XYZ file of C-alpha atoms in Angstrom:
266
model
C -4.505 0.575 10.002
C -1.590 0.461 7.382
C 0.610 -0.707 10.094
C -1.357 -3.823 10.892
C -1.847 -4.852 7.346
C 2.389 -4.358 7.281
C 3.001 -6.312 9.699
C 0.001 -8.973 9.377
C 1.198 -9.766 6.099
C 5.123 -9.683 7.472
C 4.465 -12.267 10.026
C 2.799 -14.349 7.044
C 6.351 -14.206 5.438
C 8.370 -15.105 8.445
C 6.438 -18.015 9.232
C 7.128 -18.786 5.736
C 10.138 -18.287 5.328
C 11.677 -18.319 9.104
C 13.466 -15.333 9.089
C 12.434 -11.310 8.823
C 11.727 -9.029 11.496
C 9.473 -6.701 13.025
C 10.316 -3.831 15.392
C 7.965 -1.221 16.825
C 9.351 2.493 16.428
C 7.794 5.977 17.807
C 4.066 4.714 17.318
C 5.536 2.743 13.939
C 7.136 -0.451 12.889
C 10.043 -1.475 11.073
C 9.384 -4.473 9.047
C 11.252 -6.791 6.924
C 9.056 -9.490 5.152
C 11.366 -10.952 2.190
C 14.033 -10.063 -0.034
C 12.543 -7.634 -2.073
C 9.097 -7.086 -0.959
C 7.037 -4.624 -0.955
C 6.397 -4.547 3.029
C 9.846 -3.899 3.837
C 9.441 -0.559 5.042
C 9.169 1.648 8.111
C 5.641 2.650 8.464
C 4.224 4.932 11.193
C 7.230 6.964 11.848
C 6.343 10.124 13.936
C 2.688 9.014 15.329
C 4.434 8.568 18.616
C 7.017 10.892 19.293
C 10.789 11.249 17.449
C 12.291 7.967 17.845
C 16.257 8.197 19.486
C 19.761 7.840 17.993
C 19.396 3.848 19.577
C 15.955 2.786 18.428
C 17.144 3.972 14.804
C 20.462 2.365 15.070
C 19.313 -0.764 16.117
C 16.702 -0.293 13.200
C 19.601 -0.054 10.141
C 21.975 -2.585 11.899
C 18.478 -4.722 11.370
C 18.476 -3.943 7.857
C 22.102 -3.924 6.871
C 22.491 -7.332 8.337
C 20.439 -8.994 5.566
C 21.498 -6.631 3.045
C 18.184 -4.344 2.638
C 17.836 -0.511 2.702
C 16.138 1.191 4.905
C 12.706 2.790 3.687
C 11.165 5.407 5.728
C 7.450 6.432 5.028
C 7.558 10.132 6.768
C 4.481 11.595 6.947
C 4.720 15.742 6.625
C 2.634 15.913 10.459
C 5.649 14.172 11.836
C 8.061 16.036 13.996
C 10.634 18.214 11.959
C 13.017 16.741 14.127
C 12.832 13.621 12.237
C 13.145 14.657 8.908
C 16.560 16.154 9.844
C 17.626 13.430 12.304
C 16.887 10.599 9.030
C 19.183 13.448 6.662
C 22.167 13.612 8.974
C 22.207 10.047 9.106
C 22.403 9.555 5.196
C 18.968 8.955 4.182
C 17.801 10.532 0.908
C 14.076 11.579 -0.396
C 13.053 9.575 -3.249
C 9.537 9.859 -3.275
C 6.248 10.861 -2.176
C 2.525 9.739 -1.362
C -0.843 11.200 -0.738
C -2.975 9.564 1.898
C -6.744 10.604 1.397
C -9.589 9.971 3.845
C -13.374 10.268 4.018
C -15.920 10.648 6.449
C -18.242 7.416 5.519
C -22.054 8.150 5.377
C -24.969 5.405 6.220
C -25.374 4.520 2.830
C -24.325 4.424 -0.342
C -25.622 3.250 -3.802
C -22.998 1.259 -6.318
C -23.007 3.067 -8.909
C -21.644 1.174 -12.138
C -21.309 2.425 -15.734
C -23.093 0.013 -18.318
C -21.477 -3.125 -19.353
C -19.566 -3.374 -16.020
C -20.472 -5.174 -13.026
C -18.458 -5.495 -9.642
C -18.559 -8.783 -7.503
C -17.098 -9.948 -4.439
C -13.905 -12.929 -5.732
C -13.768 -15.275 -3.158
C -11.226 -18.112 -2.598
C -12.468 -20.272 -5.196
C -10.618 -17.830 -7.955
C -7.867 -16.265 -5.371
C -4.706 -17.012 -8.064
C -7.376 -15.758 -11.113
C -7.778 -12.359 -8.934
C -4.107 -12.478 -8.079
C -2.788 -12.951 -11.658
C -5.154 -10.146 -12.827
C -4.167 -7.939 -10.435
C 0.285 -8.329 -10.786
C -0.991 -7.751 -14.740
C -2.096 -4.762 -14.557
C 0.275 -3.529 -11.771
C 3.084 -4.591 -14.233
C 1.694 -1.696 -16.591
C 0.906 1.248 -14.344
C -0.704 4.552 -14.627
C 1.301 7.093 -16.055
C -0.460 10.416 -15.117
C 1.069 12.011 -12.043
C 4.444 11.382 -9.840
C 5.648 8.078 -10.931
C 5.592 4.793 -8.767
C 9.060 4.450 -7.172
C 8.955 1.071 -6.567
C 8.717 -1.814 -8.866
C 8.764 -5.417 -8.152
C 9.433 -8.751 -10.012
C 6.080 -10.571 -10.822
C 7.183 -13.803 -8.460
C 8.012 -10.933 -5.862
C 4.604 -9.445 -6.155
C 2.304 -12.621 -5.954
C 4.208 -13.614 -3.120
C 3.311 -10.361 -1.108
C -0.163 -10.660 -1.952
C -0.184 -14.378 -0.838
C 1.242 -12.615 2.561
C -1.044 -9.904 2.653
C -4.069 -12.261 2.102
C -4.050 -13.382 5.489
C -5.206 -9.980 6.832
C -8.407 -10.127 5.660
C -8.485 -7.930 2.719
C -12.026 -8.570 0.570
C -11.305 -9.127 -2.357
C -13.174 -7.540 -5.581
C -13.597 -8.499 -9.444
C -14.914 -5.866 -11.743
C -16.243 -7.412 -15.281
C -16.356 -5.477 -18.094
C -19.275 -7.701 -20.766
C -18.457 -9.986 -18.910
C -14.800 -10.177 -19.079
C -12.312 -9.969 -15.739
C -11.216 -6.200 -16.299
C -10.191 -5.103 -12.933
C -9.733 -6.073 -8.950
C -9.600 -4.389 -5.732
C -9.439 -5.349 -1.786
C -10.546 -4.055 1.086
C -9.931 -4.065 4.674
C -12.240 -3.107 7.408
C -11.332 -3.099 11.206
C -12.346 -0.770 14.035
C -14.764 1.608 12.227
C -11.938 2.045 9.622
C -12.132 1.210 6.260
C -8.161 0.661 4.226
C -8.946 0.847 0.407
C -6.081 -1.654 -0.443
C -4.678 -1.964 -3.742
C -7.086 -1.886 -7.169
C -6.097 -2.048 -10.849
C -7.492 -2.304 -14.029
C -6.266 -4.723 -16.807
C -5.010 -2.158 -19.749
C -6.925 -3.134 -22.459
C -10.125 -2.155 -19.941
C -8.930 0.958 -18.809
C -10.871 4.583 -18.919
C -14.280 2.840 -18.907
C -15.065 4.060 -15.448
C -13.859 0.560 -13.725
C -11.965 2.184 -11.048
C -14.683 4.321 -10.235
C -16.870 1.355 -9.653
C -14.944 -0.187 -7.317
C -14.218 2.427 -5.286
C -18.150 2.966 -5.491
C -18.912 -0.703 -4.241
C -16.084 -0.886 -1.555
C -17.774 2.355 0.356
C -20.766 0.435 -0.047
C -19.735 -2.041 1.604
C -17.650 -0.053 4.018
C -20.644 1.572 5.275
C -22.467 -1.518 5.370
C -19.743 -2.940 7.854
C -20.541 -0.074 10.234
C -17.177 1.848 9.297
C -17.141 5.655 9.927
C -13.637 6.302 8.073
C -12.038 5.707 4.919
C -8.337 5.437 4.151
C -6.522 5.367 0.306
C -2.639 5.758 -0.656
C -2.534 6.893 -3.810
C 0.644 9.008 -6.024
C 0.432 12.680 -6.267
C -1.608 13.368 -9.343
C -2.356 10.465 -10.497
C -5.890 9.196 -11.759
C -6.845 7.197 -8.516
C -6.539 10.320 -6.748
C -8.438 12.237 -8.470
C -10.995 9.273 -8.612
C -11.118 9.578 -4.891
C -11.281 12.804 -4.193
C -13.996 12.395 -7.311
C -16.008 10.280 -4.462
C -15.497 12.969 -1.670
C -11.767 11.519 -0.425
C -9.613 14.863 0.784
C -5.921 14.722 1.140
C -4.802 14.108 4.999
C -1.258 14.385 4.621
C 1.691 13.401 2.129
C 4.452 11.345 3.216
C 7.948 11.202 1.954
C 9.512 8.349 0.705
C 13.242 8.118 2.462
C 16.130 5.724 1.658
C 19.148 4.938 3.087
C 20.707 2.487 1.282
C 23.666 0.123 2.167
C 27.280 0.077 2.410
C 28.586 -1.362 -0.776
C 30.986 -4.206 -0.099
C 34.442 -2.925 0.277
C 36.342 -4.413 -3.428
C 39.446 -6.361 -2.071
């Protein structure tokens, strides 16, 4: 599921741009969207098989050539083998990340605290949604493993731009009446992704999360979906949100980096 979104929203950039790759890896891909983006990543990794001395070769030369490191999302179910291969080659753990899941029922109710109401946001207020949401990124949660990555706002709304054209539903959560909060969500196959959500500071702790995660599984079982996915940090409050809702931790995966040559000084 993560691995279409990835490289959905990577083909967006190339066409864009007209340059990037994709490469398919042991059951993952290898993606490179833009300088700097967030989708520039190896995703998958281990889901089918250990990958060979070659495949990752041809992998790094891919990356090195336009300057990127390589960024390896490992899940802990993968093959030992490739943890140490991806060591002895130079890479480094930097991170990790929790991926929950559910079982979805029939039916759900939205449940919503007072004062806040969740809405669908459709194209007609895409950039309002958009600026909302690289906001509140901009000032994450603090509670839990920290976010490794950050991004330049331009960098950001760009990504989301590419990651629009997989079909992500987007969400606005109103708070009396003000935009507070946003969320997306992508449904394909009987599985539902819970994409990125986050809640403007000044509106946070008043249960907005909650709500949206309430009115995407709604809708997720409305669409006929029988399974729920979320990425959230170790710790933090949308974790526990989710697991909150009846989300249980499927794996962790680890966050490893190889990062270029520097350019020999003359």
């Amino acid at each position: 599921m993560e691995k279409v979104l990835i490289e959905t929203a990577a083909r967006a950039a190339h066409r864009r741009t007209g340059s990037g790759f994709v490469i398919p890896v042991a059951g993952g891909l290898a993606s490179f969207a833009d300088d700097d983006s967030p989708f520039n990543k190896v995703v998958g990794l281990g889901f089918g098989g250990v990958p060979t001395a070659a495949e990752l070769d041809e992998i790094e030369r891919a990356y090195a050539a336009l300057g990127a490191p390589v960024q390896v999302e490992l899940p802990h179910l993968a093959d030992p083998d490739i943890a140490l291969a991806l060591t002895e080659r130079g890479y480094r753990l930097e991170s990790f990340e929790n991926v929950l899941g559910i079982a979805i029922e029939d039916k759900y109710d939205a449940v919503t605290p007072d004062g806040v109401e969740i809405r669908p946001s459709g194209d007609d207020e895409f950039d309002i949604w958009l600026n909302l949401m690289a906001d509140a990124v901009a000032v994450p949660d603090t509670q839990g493993v920290p976010w490794r990555e950050e991004f330049p706002r331009d960098t950001y709304l760009t990504a989301e731009r590419d990651a629009a054209t997989a079909d992500i539903a987007r969400y606005i959560a109103l708070r009396n009446g003000a935009i507070a909060g946003g969320a997306g969500l992508r449904t394909a196959e009987g599985i539902a992704q819970f994409a990125g959500a986050a809640t403007a500071p000044a509106h946070r702790h008043h249960g907005i999360q909650s709500a949206l995660l309430s009115a995407r599984l709604a809708d997720a079982a409305t669409a006929g979906c029988e399974v729920g996915v979320i990425t959230t940090q170790p710790a933090s409050r949308s974790q526990q949100n989710a697991q909150r809702r009846g989300f249980s931790l499927l794996y962790t995966r680890a966050i490893l980096v190889k990062h270029p040559d520097p350019t020999p000084s003359v």
